[in-house]
PDB file of C-alpha atoms and ligand atoms in Angstrom:
ATOM      1  CA  MET U   1     -82.135   5.923 -14.355  1.00  0.00           C
ATOM      2  CA  GLU U   2     -79.967   2.798 -13.871  1.00  0.00           C
ATOM      3  CA  PRO U   3     -76.683   3.629 -12.078  1.00  0.00           C
ATOM      4  CA  ARG U   4     -73.853   3.444 -14.651  1.00  0.00           C
ATOM      5  CA  MET U   5     -70.440   1.948 -13.931  1.00  0.00           C
ATOM      6  CA  PHE U   6     -67.608   4.472 -13.795  1.00  0.00           C
ATOM      7  CA  ASP U   7     -70.093   7.331 -13.416  1.00  0.00           C
ATOM      8  CA  LEU U   8     -68.090  10.413 -12.390  1.00  0.00           C
ATOM      9  CA  SER U   9     -70.966  12.845 -11.972  1.00  0.00           C
ATOM     10  CA  GLY U  10     -70.484  15.100  -8.950  1.00  0.00           C
ATOM     11  CA  MET U  11     -66.683  14.768  -9.185  1.00  0.00           C
ATOM     12  CA  ASN U  12     -64.335  17.687  -9.847  1.00  0.00           C
ATOM     13  CA  ALA U  13     -61.131  16.965 -11.755  1.00  0.00           C
ATOM     14  CA  LEU U  14     -57.981  18.880 -12.697  1.00  0.00           C
ATOM     15  CA  VAL U  15     -56.050  17.714 -15.787  1.00  0.00           C
ATOM     16  CA  THR U  16     -52.645  19.176 -16.625  1.00  0.00           C
ATOM     17  CA  GLY U  17     -51.445  19.235 -20.234  1.00  0.00           C
ATOM     18  CA  ALA U  18     -55.122  19.174 -21.211  1.00  0.00           C
ATOM     19  CA  SER U  19     -54.521  20.979 -24.499  1.00  0.00           C
ATOM     20  CA  GLY U  20     -52.262  18.161 -25.741  1.00  0.00           C
ATOM     21  CA  GLY U  21     -53.112  14.924 -27.526  1.00  0.00           C
ATOM     22  CA  ILE U  22     -53.424  12.631 -24.507  1.00  0.00           C
ATOM     23  CA  GLY U  23     -54.535  15.295 -21.994  1.00  0.00           C
ATOM     24  CA  SER U  24     -57.429  16.422 -24.205  1.00  0.00           C
ATOM     25  CA  ALA U  25     -58.580  12.799 -24.600  1.00  0.00           C
ATOM     26  CA  ILE U  26     -58.402  12.351 -20.807  1.00  0.00           C
ATOM     27  CA  ALA U  27     -60.430  15.536 -20.219  1.00  0.00           C
ATOM     28  CA  ARG U  28     -63.047  14.371 -22.769  1.00  0.00           C
ATOM     29  CA  ALA U  29     -63.256  10.936 -21.133  1.00  0.00           C
ATOM     30  CA  LEU U  30     -63.750  12.409 -17.649  1.00  0.00           C
ATOM     31  CA  ALA U  31     -66.307  14.972 -18.899  1.00  0.00           C
ATOM     32  CA  SER U  32     -68.261  12.321 -20.803  1.00  0.00           C
ATOM     33  CA  GLN U  33     -68.512  10.259 -17.594  1.00  0.00           C
ATOM     34  CA  GLY U  34     -70.032  13.337 -15.913  1.00  0.00           C
ATOM     35  CA  ALA U  35     -67.065  14.979 -14.139  1.00  0.00           C
ATOM     36  CA  ARG U  36     -66.564  18.732 -14.068  1.00  0.00           C
ATOM     37  CA  VAL U  37     -63.095  19.374 -15.426  1.00  0.00           C
ATOM     38  CA  ALA U  38     -60.535  22.141 -14.909  1.00  0.00           C
ATOM     39  CA  VAL U  39     -58.184  22.003 -17.873  1.00  0.00           C
ATOM     40  CA  SER U  40     -54.667  23.349 -17.494  1.00  0.00           C
ATOM     41  CA  GLY U  41     -51.740  24.108 -19.789  1.00  0.00           C
ATOM     42  CA  SER U  42     -49.296  26.928 -20.423  1.00  0.00           C
ATOM     43  CA  ASN U  43     -51.077  28.353 -23.487  1.00  0.00           C
ATOM     44  CA  ALA U  44     -54.209  30.232 -22.301  1.00  0.00           C
ATOM     45  CA  GLU U  45     -55.692  30.656 -25.798  1.00  0.00           C
ATOM     46  CA  LYS U  46     -55.435  26.925 -26.691  1.00  0.00           C
ATOM     47  CA  LEU U  47     -57.025  26.103 -23.335  1.00  0.00           C
ATOM     48  CA  ARG U  48     -59.953  28.473 -23.769  1.00  0.00           C
ATOM     49  CA  ILE U  49     -60.820  26.946 -27.161  1.00  0.00           C
ATOM     50  CA  PHE U  50     -60.583  23.428 -25.725  1.00  0.00           C
ATOM     51  CA  ARG U  51     -62.705  24.323 -22.697  1.00  0.00           C
ATOM     52  CA  ASP U  52     -65.539  25.375 -25.033  1.00  0.00           C
ATOM     53  CA  GLU U  53     -65.228  22.119 -27.004  1.00  0.00           C
ATOM     54  CA  LEU U  54     -65.429  20.090 -23.796  1.00  0.00           C
ATOM     55  CA  ASP U  55     -69.086  21.081 -23.255  1.00  0.00           C
ATOM     56  CA  GLU U  56     -69.998  18.848 -26.232  1.00  0.00           C
ATOM     57  CA  HIS U  57     -68.790  15.828 -24.269  1.00  0.00           C
ATOM     58  CA  THR U  58     -70.862  16.525 -21.165  1.00  0.00           C
ATOM     59  CA  PRO U  59     -73.816  14.121 -20.837  1.00  0.00           C
ATOM     60  CA  GLN U  60     -77.168  15.645 -21.772  1.00  0.00           C
ATOM     61  CA  HIS U  61     -78.581  15.484 -18.213  1.00  0.00           C
ATOM     62  CA  LEU U  62     -75.565  17.439 -16.845  1.00  0.00           C
ATOM     63  CA  GLN U  63     -75.607  20.330 -19.314  1.00  0.00           C
ATOM     64  CA  GLN U  64     -75.341  22.842 -16.441  1.00  0.00           C
ATOM     65  CA  VAL U  65     -71.801  21.567 -15.633  1.00  0.00           C
ATOM     66  CA  ASP U  66     -69.336  24.310 -16.582  1.00  0.00           C
ATOM     67  CA  HIS U  67     -65.782  23.239 -17.235  1.00  0.00           C
ATOM     68  CA  VAL U  68     -62.994  25.745 -16.514  1.00  0.00           C
ATOM     69  CA  ALA U  69     -59.584  26.645 -17.927  1.00  0.00           C
ATOM     70  CA  ILE U  70     -56.667  27.561 -15.640  1.00  0.00           C
ATOM     71  CA  ALA U  71     -53.392  28.507 -17.328  1.00  0.00           C
ATOM     72  CA  CYS U  72     -50.177  27.564 -15.537  1.00  0.00           C
ATOM     73  CA  ASP U  73     -46.570  27.267 -16.691  1.00  0.00           C
ATOM     74  CA  LEU U  74     -45.331  24.136 -14.946  1.00  0.00           C
ATOM     75  CA  SER U  75     -41.692  25.130 -15.453  1.00  0.00           C
ATOM     76  CA  LYS U  76     -42.195  27.901 -12.874  1.00  0.00           C
ATOM     77  CA  GLY U  77     -42.394  26.696  -9.273  1.00  0.00           C
ATOM     78  CA  GLU U  78     -44.285  29.772  -8.057  1.00  0.00           C
ATOM     79  CA  GLU U  79     -47.004  29.266 -10.719  1.00  0.00           C
ATOM     80  CA  VAL U  80     -47.276  25.545  -9.913  1.00  0.00           C
ATOM     81  CA  GLU U  81     -47.865  26.346  -6.232  1.00  0.00           C
ATOM     82  CA  LYS U  82     -50.907  28.446  -7.224  1.00  0.00           C
ATOM     83  CA  LEU U  83     -52.575  25.816  -9.448  1.00  0.00           C
ATOM     84  CA  ILE U  84     -54.259  23.592  -6.818  1.00  0.00           C
ATOM     85  CA  PRO U  85     -55.537  26.606  -4.795  1.00  0.00           C
ATOM     86  CA  ALA U  86     -56.901  28.096  -8.056  1.00  0.00           C
ATOM     87  CA  ALA U  87     -58.608  24.800  -8.946  1.00  0.00           C
ATOM     88  CA  LEU U  88     -60.125  24.553  -5.448  1.00  0.00           C
ATOM     89  CA  ASP U  89     -61.332  28.153  -5.722  1.00  0.00           C
ATOM     90  CA  THR U  90     -63.101  27.645  -9.041  1.00  0.00           C
ATOM     91  CA  LEU U  91     -64.317  24.061  -8.616  1.00  0.00           C
ATOM     92  CA  GLY U  92     -65.109  24.214  -4.892  1.00  0.00           C
ATOM     93  CA  SER U  93     -63.402  20.855  -4.252  1.00  0.00           C
ATOM     94  CA  LEU U  94     -60.915  18.548  -5.946  1.00  0.00           C
ATOM     95  CA  ASP U  95     -61.662  14.830  -6.268  1.00  0.00           C
ATOM     96  CA  VAL U  96     -59.355  13.886  -9.136  1.00  0.00           C
ATOM     97  CA  LEU U  97     -55.883  15.157 -10.034  1.00  0.00           C
ATOM     98  CA  VAL U  98     -54.424  13.980 -13.334  1.00  0.00           C
ATOM     99  CA  ASN U  99     -50.731  14.774 -13.764  1.00  0.00           C
ATOM    100  CA  ASN U 100     -50.449  14.452 -17.507  1.00  0.00           C
ATOM    101  CA  ALA U 101     -48.342  17.361 -18.813  1.00  0.00           C
ATOM    102  CA  GLY U 102     -44.935  16.319 -20.065  1.00  0.00           C
ATOM    103  CA  ILE U 103     -42.189  17.243 -22.475  1.00  0.00           C
ATOM    104  CA  THR U 104     -39.254  15.502 -24.143  1.00  0.00           C
ATOM    105  CA  ARG U 105     -35.760  16.899 -24.707  1.00  0.00           C
ATOM    106  CA  ASP U 106     -34.086  13.832 -26.203  1.00  0.00           C
ATOM    107  CA  ASN U 107     -30.350  13.431 -26.608  1.00  0.00           C
ATOM    108  CA  LEU U 108     -27.764  10.722 -26.208  1.00  0.00           C
ATOM    109  CA  ALA U 109     -26.203  10.726 -22.744  1.00  0.00           C
ATOM    110  CA  MET U 110     -22.846  12.072 -23.894  1.00  0.00           C
ATOM    111  CA  ARG U 111     -24.493  15.042 -25.600  1.00  0.00           C
ATOM    112  CA  MET U 112     -27.256  15.754 -23.116  1.00  0.00           C
ATOM    113  CA  LYS U 113     -27.110  19.345 -21.924  1.00  0.00           C
ATOM    114  CA  ASP U 114     -27.818  20.377 -18.340  1.00  0.00           C
ATOM    115  CA  GLU U 115     -30.748  22.458 -19.618  1.00  0.00           C
ATOM    116  CA  GLU U 116     -32.290  19.397 -21.314  1.00  0.00           C
ATOM    117  CA  TRP U 117     -32.010  17.393 -18.102  1.00  0.00           C
ATOM    118  CA  ASP U 118     -33.307  20.268 -15.943  1.00  0.00           C
ATOM    119  CA  ALA U 119     -36.313  21.129 -18.136  1.00  0.00           C
ATOM    120  CA  VAL U 120     -37.598  17.537 -18.235  1.00  0.00           C
ATOM    121  CA  ILE U 121     -37.093  16.934 -14.513  1.00  0.00           C
ATOM    122  CA  ARG U 122     -38.693  20.275 -13.608  1.00  0.00           C
ATOM    123  CA  ILE U 123     -41.834  19.911 -15.772  1.00  0.00           C
ATOM    124  CA  ASN U 124     -42.352  16.124 -15.777  1.00  0.00           C
ATOM    125  CA  LEU U 125     -41.297  15.232 -12.211  1.00  0.00           C
ATOM    126  CA  GLU U 126     -40.989  18.233  -9.890  1.00  0.00           C
ATOM    127  CA  ALA U 127     -44.242  19.933 -10.965  1.00  0.00           C
ATOM    128  CA  ALA U 128     -46.135  16.661 -10.370  1.00  0.00           C
ATOM    129  CA  PHE U 129     -44.604  16.415  -6.887  1.00  0.00           C
ATOM    130  CA  ARG U 130     -45.716  19.969  -6.046  1.00  0.00           C
ATOM    131  CA  LEU U 131     -49.263  19.299  -7.314  1.00  0.00           C
ATOM    132  CA  MET U 132     -49.548  15.990  -5.443  1.00  0.00           C
ATOM    133  CA  ARG U 133     -48.306  17.636  -2.241  1.00  0.00           C
ATOM    134  CA  ALA U 134     -50.849  20.449  -2.547  1.00  0.00           C
ATOM    135  CA  ALA U 135     -53.760  18.144  -3.491  1.00  0.00           C
ATOM    136  CA  THR U 136     -53.184  15.743  -0.607  1.00  0.00           C
ATOM    137  CA  LYS U 137     -54.425  18.041   2.171  1.00  0.00           C
ATOM    138  CA  PRO U 138     -57.905  18.835   0.773  1.00  0.00           C
ATOM    139  CA  MET U 139     -58.334  15.208  -0.347  1.00  0.00           C
ATOM    140  CA  MET U 140     -57.417  13.942   3.140  1.00  0.00           C
ATOM    141  CA  LYS U 141     -59.956  16.335   4.646  1.00  0.00           C
ATOM    142  CA  ALA U 142     -62.604  15.038   2.235  1.00  0.00           C
ATOM    143  CA  ARG U 143     -61.502  11.430   2.880  1.00  0.00           C
ATOM    144  CA  PHE U 144     -61.676  10.818  -0.854  1.00  0.00           C
ATOM    145  CA  GLY U 145     -59.330  11.389  -3.774  1.00  0.00           C
ATOM    146  CA  ARG U 146     -57.902  10.000  -6.981  1.00  0.00           C
ATOM    147  CA  ILE U 147     -54.384  10.977  -8.044  1.00  0.00           C
ATOM    148  CA  ILE U 148     -53.479   9.638 -11.483  1.00  0.00           C
ATOM    149  CA  THR U 149     -50.157  10.273 -13.183  1.00  0.00           C
ATOM    150  CA  ILE U 150     -49.302   9.626 -16.820  1.00  0.00           C
ATOM    151  CA  THR U 151     -45.910   7.952 -16.961  1.00  0.00           C
ATOM    152  CA  SER U 152     -44.571   5.968 -19.921  1.00  0.00           C
ATOM    153  CA  VAL U 153     -43.487   2.485 -20.956  1.00  0.00           C
ATOM    154  CA  VAL U 154     -39.931   3.862 -21.122  1.00  0.00           C
ATOM    155  CA  GLY U 155     -40.019   4.578 -17.377  1.00  0.00           C
ATOM    156  CA  ALA U 156     -39.997   0.793 -16.951  1.00  0.00           C
ATOM    157  CA  THR U 157     -37.898  -0.309 -19.934  1.00  0.00           C
ATOM    158  CA  GLY U 158     -35.526   2.648 -20.502  1.00  0.00           C
ATOM    159  CA  ASN U 159     -34.933   4.104 -23.975  1.00  0.00           C
ATOM    160  CA  PRO U 160     -31.759   5.278 -25.694  1.00  0.00           C
ATOM    161  CA  GLY U 161     -31.648   9.071 -25.969  1.00  0.00           C
ATOM    162  CA  GLN U 162     -34.092   9.531 -23.101  1.00  0.00           C
ATOM    163  CA  MET U 163     -32.093   9.384 -19.856  1.00  0.00           C
ATOM    164  CA  ASN U 164     -33.839  12.522 -18.620  1.00  0.00           C
ATOM    165  CA  TYR U 165     -37.342  11.438 -19.664  1.00  0.00           C
ATOM    166  CA  ALA U 166     -36.983   7.848 -18.396  1.00  0.00           C
ATOM    167  CA  ALA U 167     -35.596   9.129 -15.064  1.00  0.00           C
ATOM    168  CA  ALA U 168     -38.587  11.444 -14.658  1.00  0.00           C
ATOM    169  CA  LYS U 169     -41.120   8.729 -15.549  1.00  0.00           C
ATOM    170  CA  GLY U 170     -39.476   6.123 -13.303  1.00  0.00           C
ATOM    171  CA  GLY U 171     -39.370   8.744 -10.537  1.00  0.00           C
ATOM    172  CA  LEU U 172     -43.089   9.455 -10.937  1.00  0.00           C
ATOM    173  CA  THR U 173     -43.855   5.759 -10.540  1.00  0.00           C
ATOM    174  CA  ALA U 174     -41.817   5.416  -7.340  1.00  0.00           C
ATOM    175  CA  MET U 175     -43.176   8.708  -6.004  1.00  0.00           C
ATOM    176  CA  SER U 176     -46.765   7.559  -6.603  1.00  0.00           C
ATOM    177  CA  LYS U 177     -46.187   4.253  -4.780  1.00  0.00           C
ATOM    178  CA  SER U 178     -44.772   6.133  -1.779  1.00  0.00           C
ATOM    179  CA  LEU U 179     -47.668   8.576  -1.603  1.00  0.00           C
ATOM    180  CA  ALA U 180     -50.161   5.730  -2.136  1.00  0.00           C
ATOM    181  CA  GLN U 181     -48.907   4.103   1.079  1.00  0.00           C
ATOM    182  CA  GLU U 182     -49.061   7.375   3.027  1.00  0.00           C
ATOM    183  CA  ILE U 183     -52.708   8.154   2.242  1.00  0.00           C
ATOM    184  CA  ALA U 184     -54.456   4.865   1.404  1.00  0.00           C
ATOM    185  CA  SER U 185     -56.241   4.814   4.770  1.00  0.00           C
ATOM    186  CA  ARG U 186     -57.890   8.163   3.932  1.00  0.00           C
ATOM    187  CA  GLY U 187     -59.735   6.828   0.887  1.00  0.00           C
ATOM    188  CA  ILE U 188     -57.269   8.325  -1.583  1.00  0.00           C
ATOM    189  CA  THR U 189     -55.798   6.196  -4.355  1.00  0.00           C
ATOM    190  CA  VAL U 190     -52.596   7.063  -6.220  1.00  0.00           C
ATOM    191  CA  ASN U 191     -51.946   5.286  -9.513  1.00  0.00           C
ATOM    192  CA  CYS U 192     -50.160   5.659 -12.836  1.00  0.00           C
ATOM    193  CA  VAL U 193     -51.128   5.003 -16.427  1.00  0.00           C
ATOM    194  CA  ALA U 194     -48.132   4.139 -18.610  1.00  0.00           C
ATOM    195  CA  PRO U 195     -48.828   4.679 -22.304  1.00  0.00           C
ATOM    196  CA  GLY U 196     -46.805   2.975 -25.013  1.00  0.00           C
ATOM    197  CA  PHE U 197     -46.596   4.887 -28.300  1.00  0.00           C
ATOM    198  CA  ILE U 198     -49.652   7.069 -28.769  1.00  0.00           C
ATOM    199  CA  ARG U 199     -50.491   9.163 -31.833  1.00  0.00           C
ATOM    200  CA  THR U 200     -50.017  12.805 -30.657  1.00  0.00           C
ATOM    201  CA  ALA U 201     -47.835  15.854 -31.413  1.00  0.00           C
ATOM    202  CA  MET U 202     -45.126  14.253 -29.238  1.00  0.00           C
ATOM    203  CA  THR U 203     -44.848  11.237 -31.599  1.00  0.00           C
ATOM    204  CA  GLU U 204     -45.682  13.136 -34.840  1.00  0.00           C
ATOM    205  CA  VAL U 205     -42.008  14.158 -34.985  1.00  0.00           C
ATOM    206  CA  LEU U 206     -41.026  10.522 -35.678  1.00  0.00           C
ATOM    207  CA  GLY U 207     -40.263   9.668 -39.312  1.00  0.00           C
ATOM    208  CA  ASP U 208     -42.282   7.049 -41.258  1.00  0.00           C
ATOM    209  CA  ASP U 209     -39.427   4.529 -40.958  1.00  0.00           C
ATOM    210  CA  GLN U 210     -39.265   5.036 -37.178  1.00  0.00           C
ATOM    211  CA  LYS U 211     -43.055   4.618 -36.908  1.00  0.00           C
ATOM    212  CA  ALA U 212     -42.957   1.418 -38.999  1.00  0.00           C
ATOM    213  CA  ALA U 213     -40.151   0.025 -36.821  1.00  0.00           C
ATOM    214  CA  LEU U 214     -42.154   0.830 -33.689  1.00  0.00           C
ATOM    215  CA  ASN U 215     -45.362  -0.708 -35.038  1.00  0.00           C
ATOM    216  CA  ALA U 216     -43.422  -3.891 -35.774  1.00  0.00           C
ATOM    217  CA  ARG U 217     -42.616  -4.123 -32.028  1.00  0.00           C
ATOM    218  CA  ILE U 218     -46.275  -3.728 -31.001  1.00  0.00           C
ATOM    219  CA  PRO U 219     -48.282  -6.999 -31.018  1.00  0.00           C
ATOM    220  CA  MET U 220     -51.419  -5.025 -31.883  1.00  0.00           C
ATOM    221  CA  GLY U 221     -49.529  -3.635 -34.893  1.00  0.00           C
ATOM    222  CA  ARG U 222     -50.518  -0.005 -34.416  1.00  0.00           C
ATOM    223  CA  MET U 223     -49.860   3.042 -32.276  1.00  0.00           C
ATOM    224  CA  GLY U 224     -52.406   3.801 -29.568  1.00  0.00           C
ATOM    225  CA  GLU U 225     -54.908   6.660 -29.553  1.00  0.00           C
ATOM    226  CA  GLY U 226     -55.488   9.272 -26.849  1.00  0.00           C
ATOM    227  CA  GLU U 227     -58.866   7.629 -26.172  1.00  0.00           C
ATOM    228  CA  ASP U 228     -57.085   4.419 -25.101  1.00  0.00           C
ATOM    229  CA  ILE U 229     -55.446   6.415 -22.293  1.00  0.00           C
ATOM    230  CA  GLY U 230     -58.591   8.426 -21.487  1.00  0.00           C
ATOM    231  CA  ALA U 231     -60.535   5.216 -20.808  1.00  0.00           C
ATOM    232  CA  ALA U 232     -57.850   3.925 -18.408  1.00  0.00           C
ATOM    233  CA  VAL U 233     -57.866   7.225 -16.506  1.00  0.00           C
ATOM    234  CA  ALA U 234     -61.678   7.288 -16.300  1.00  0.00           C
ATOM    235  CA  TYR U 235     -61.594   3.812 -14.734  1.00  0.00           C
ATOM    236  CA  LEU U 236     -58.937   4.749 -12.147  1.00  0.00           C
ATOM    237  CA  ALA U 237     -60.866   7.946 -11.322  1.00  0.00           C
ATOM    238  CA  SER U 238     -64.079   6.018 -10.672  1.00  0.00           C
ATOM    239  CA  ARG U 239     -65.519   4.945  -7.347  1.00  0.00           C
ATOM    240  CA  GLU U 240     -65.336   1.347  -8.628  1.00  0.00           C
ATOM    241  CA  ALA U 241     -61.495   1.567  -8.658  1.00  0.00           C
ATOM    242  CA  GLY U 242     -61.400   2.392  -4.938  1.00  0.00           C
ATOM    243  CA  TYR U 243     -59.408  -0.747  -3.974  1.00  0.00           C
ATOM    244  CA  VAL U 244     -56.691  -0.168  -6.598  1.00  0.00           C
ATOM    245  CA  THR U 245     -53.728   1.878  -5.398  1.00  0.00           C
ATOM    246  CA  GLY U 246     -49.974   2.140  -5.979  1.00  0.00           C
ATOM    247  CA  GLN U 247     -50.415   0.479  -9.373  1.00  0.00           C
ATOM    248  CA  THR U 248     -49.427   1.200 -12.939  1.00  0.00           C
ATOM    249  CA  LEU U 249     -51.881   0.378 -15.696  1.00  0.00           C
ATOM    250  CA  HIS U 250     -49.832  -0.255 -18.864  1.00  0.00           C
ATOM    251  CA  VAL U 251     -51.675   0.722 -22.053  1.00  0.00           C
ATOM    252  CA  ASN U 252     -49.289  -0.171 -24.865  1.00  0.00           C
ATOM    253  CA  GLY U 253     -50.868  -2.647 -27.300  1.00  0.00           C
ATOM    254  CA  GLY U 254     -48.800  -5.435 -25.735  1.00  0.00           C
ATOM    255  CA  MET U 255     -45.481  -3.781 -26.589  1.00  0.00           C
ATOM    256  CA  ALA U 256     -44.098  -4.506 -23.130  1.00  0.00           C
ATOM    257  CA  MET U 257     -45.855  -7.004 -20.881  1.00  0.00           C
ATOM    258  CA  MET U 258     -45.082  -6.233 -17.245  1.00  0.00           C
ATOM    259  CA  SER U 259     -45.721  -8.765 -14.519  1.00  0.00           C
TER     260      SER U 259
HETATM  261  P1  LIG A   1     -48.412  16.742 -26.236  1.00  0.00           P
HETATM  262  O1  LIG A   1     -49.504  16.521 -27.233  1.00  0.00           O
HETATM  263  O2  LIG A   1     -47.125  17.339 -26.682  1.00  0.00           O
HETATM  264  O3  LIG A   1     -49.012  17.609 -25.039  1.00  0.00           O
HETATM  265  C1  LIG A   1     -48.221  18.066 -23.992  1.00  0.00           C
HETATM  266  C2  LIG A   1     -49.069  18.886 -23.038  1.00  0.00           C
HETATM  267  O4  LIG A   1     -48.214  19.311 -21.969  1.00  0.00           O
HETATM  268  C3  LIG A   1     -49.679  20.110 -23.681  1.00  0.00           C
HETATM  269  O5  LIG A   1     -51.002  20.274 -23.247  1.00  0.00           O
HETATM  270  C4  LIG A   1     -48.822  21.239 -23.145  1.00  0.00           C
HETATM  271  O6  LIG A   1     -49.590  22.423 -22.975  1.00  0.00           O
HETATM  272  C5  LIG A   1     -48.384  20.713 -21.793  1.00  0.00           C
HETATM  273  N1  LIG A   1     -47.159  21.367 -21.375  1.00  0.00           N
HETATM  274  C6  LIG A   1     -45.924  21.290 -21.948  1.00  0.00           C
HETATM  275  N2  LIG A   1     -45.071  22.110 -21.309  1.00  0.00           N
HETATM  276  C7  LIG A   1     -45.774  22.721 -20.320  1.00  0.00           C
HETATM  277  C8  LIG A   1     -45.458  23.684 -19.337  1.00  0.00           C
HETATM  278  N3  LIG A   1     -44.240  24.219 -19.220  1.00  0.00           N
HETATM  279  N4  LIG A   1     -46.433  24.084 -18.495  1.00  0.00           N
HETATM  280  C9  LIG A   1     -47.690  23.594 -18.604  1.00  0.00           C
HETATM  281  N5  LIG A   1     -48.055  22.682 -19.518  1.00  0.00           N
HETATM  282  C10 LIG A   1     -47.100  22.256 -20.370  1.00  0.00           C
HETATM  283  O7  LIG A   1     -47.990  15.387 -25.503  1.00  0.00           O
HETATM  284  P2  LIG A   1     -48.790  14.025 -25.274  1.00  0.00           P
HETATM  285  O8  LIG A   1     -48.287  13.032 -26.235  1.00  0.00           O
HETATM  286  O9  LIG A   1     -50.257  14.289 -25.198  1.00  0.00           O
HETATM  287  O10 LIG A   1     -48.222  13.606 -23.837  1.00  0.00           O
HETATM  288  C11 LIG A   1     -48.973  13.711 -22.636  1.00  0.00           C
HETATM  289  C12 LIG A   1     -48.308  12.877 -21.560  1.00  0.00           C
HETATM  290  O11 LIG A   1     -48.240  11.509 -21.981  1.00  0.00           O
HETATM  291  C13 LIG A   1     -46.869  13.288 -21.253  1.00  0.00           C
HETATM  292  O12 LIG A   1     -46.618  13.186 -19.869  1.00  0.00           O
HETATM  293  C14 LIG A   1     -46.047  12.259 -22.004  1.00  0.00           C
HETATM  294  O13 LIG A   1     -44.785  12.084 -21.429  1.00  0.00           O
HETATM  295  C15 LIG A   1     -46.922  11.032 -21.856  1.00  0.00           C
HETATM  296  N6  LIG A   1     -46.665   9.998 -22.850  1.00  0.00           N
HETATM  297  C16 LIG A   1     -46.907  10.208 -24.177  1.00  0.00           C
HETATM  298  C17 LIG A   1     -46.661   9.181 -25.077  1.00  0.00           C
HETATM  299  C18 LIG A   1     -46.938   9.332 -26.550  1.00  0.00           C
HETATM  300  O14 LIG A   1     -46.636   8.381 -27.287  1.00  0.00           O
HETATM  301  N7  LIG A   1     -47.498  10.428 -27.029  1.00  0.00           N
HETATM  302  C19 LIG A   1     -46.162   7.966 -24.631  1.00  0.00           C
HETATM  303  C20 LIG A   1     -45.920   7.782 -23.273  1.00  0.00           C
HETATM  304  C21 LIG A   1     -46.194   8.814 -22.399  1.00  0.00           C
HETATM  305  P3  LIG A   1     -49.177  23.855 -23.639  1.00  0.00           P
HETATM  306  O15 LIG A   1     -48.970  23.584 -25.092  1.00  0.00           O
HETATM  307  O16 LIG A   1     -50.297  24.743 -23.320  1.00  0.00           O
HETATM  308  O17 LIG A   1     -47.920  24.232 -22.919  1.00  0.00           O
END
């Protein structure tokens, strides 16, 4: 068989927030390129159902690949610390870590409660730090790794009502660039994918008027789909992306064009 570009067969990946709109599309994209995927989220039942669905996306010649589900509440530091060891235990190795899980607790600055700030920083930023720290050691030993974090266009542009969320996303970007410099020489790349507005449960809460106003700001005239993000992650996870590190790939229909 001709070698395919972006073939991930033989790679083991962990995806957080894999039961959500973007995370499930990322897991499907990685599985369809041949990776074995450990899907994680806080709701064990949702995860189990998704794990079973994932088999349908595995290429025919890799039907023996069994994907796994590992529940973990990322708001609890002690649970987060156990996630990478659990993934290593079940998968045997970890080639790709995708930090995708995230929440919003929007409020204008003057009204933002400490709990809203804390929850977003803990789940979106601190959990990703703990997972990156834990994944680094086995990846360094293997002299190969791909760490990919899902940030957001608002981490670069800011957004009213999202001081907490924008701070977390901007922090993830800076954190990834720092780690990228620490471990580049070991064959490990650390990158971000920054979605614009993507059709998922997170954006379903927006009213029709808000969606129309947003679409008017997007040159492509539509919201993105989870698959648009999944494809970007599959590329960054691939062997072909081995010379790309410390970067952010913006996937936003042209809504914000970063230099
Ligand atoms: P979503 O559909 O709401 O999914 C969120 C995921 O995060 C779910 O799988 C959820 O799993 C998980 N999660 C939430 N709290 C958790 C916790 N305490 N512990 C473990 N997992 C938890 O959101 P999405 O739109 O797919 O967003 C995915 C990522 O993309 C986020 O980082 C988000 O900030 C980013 N993003 C989204 C957009 C967009 O337009 N949708 C734009 C830019 C960036 P459980 O339900 O099992 O807890």
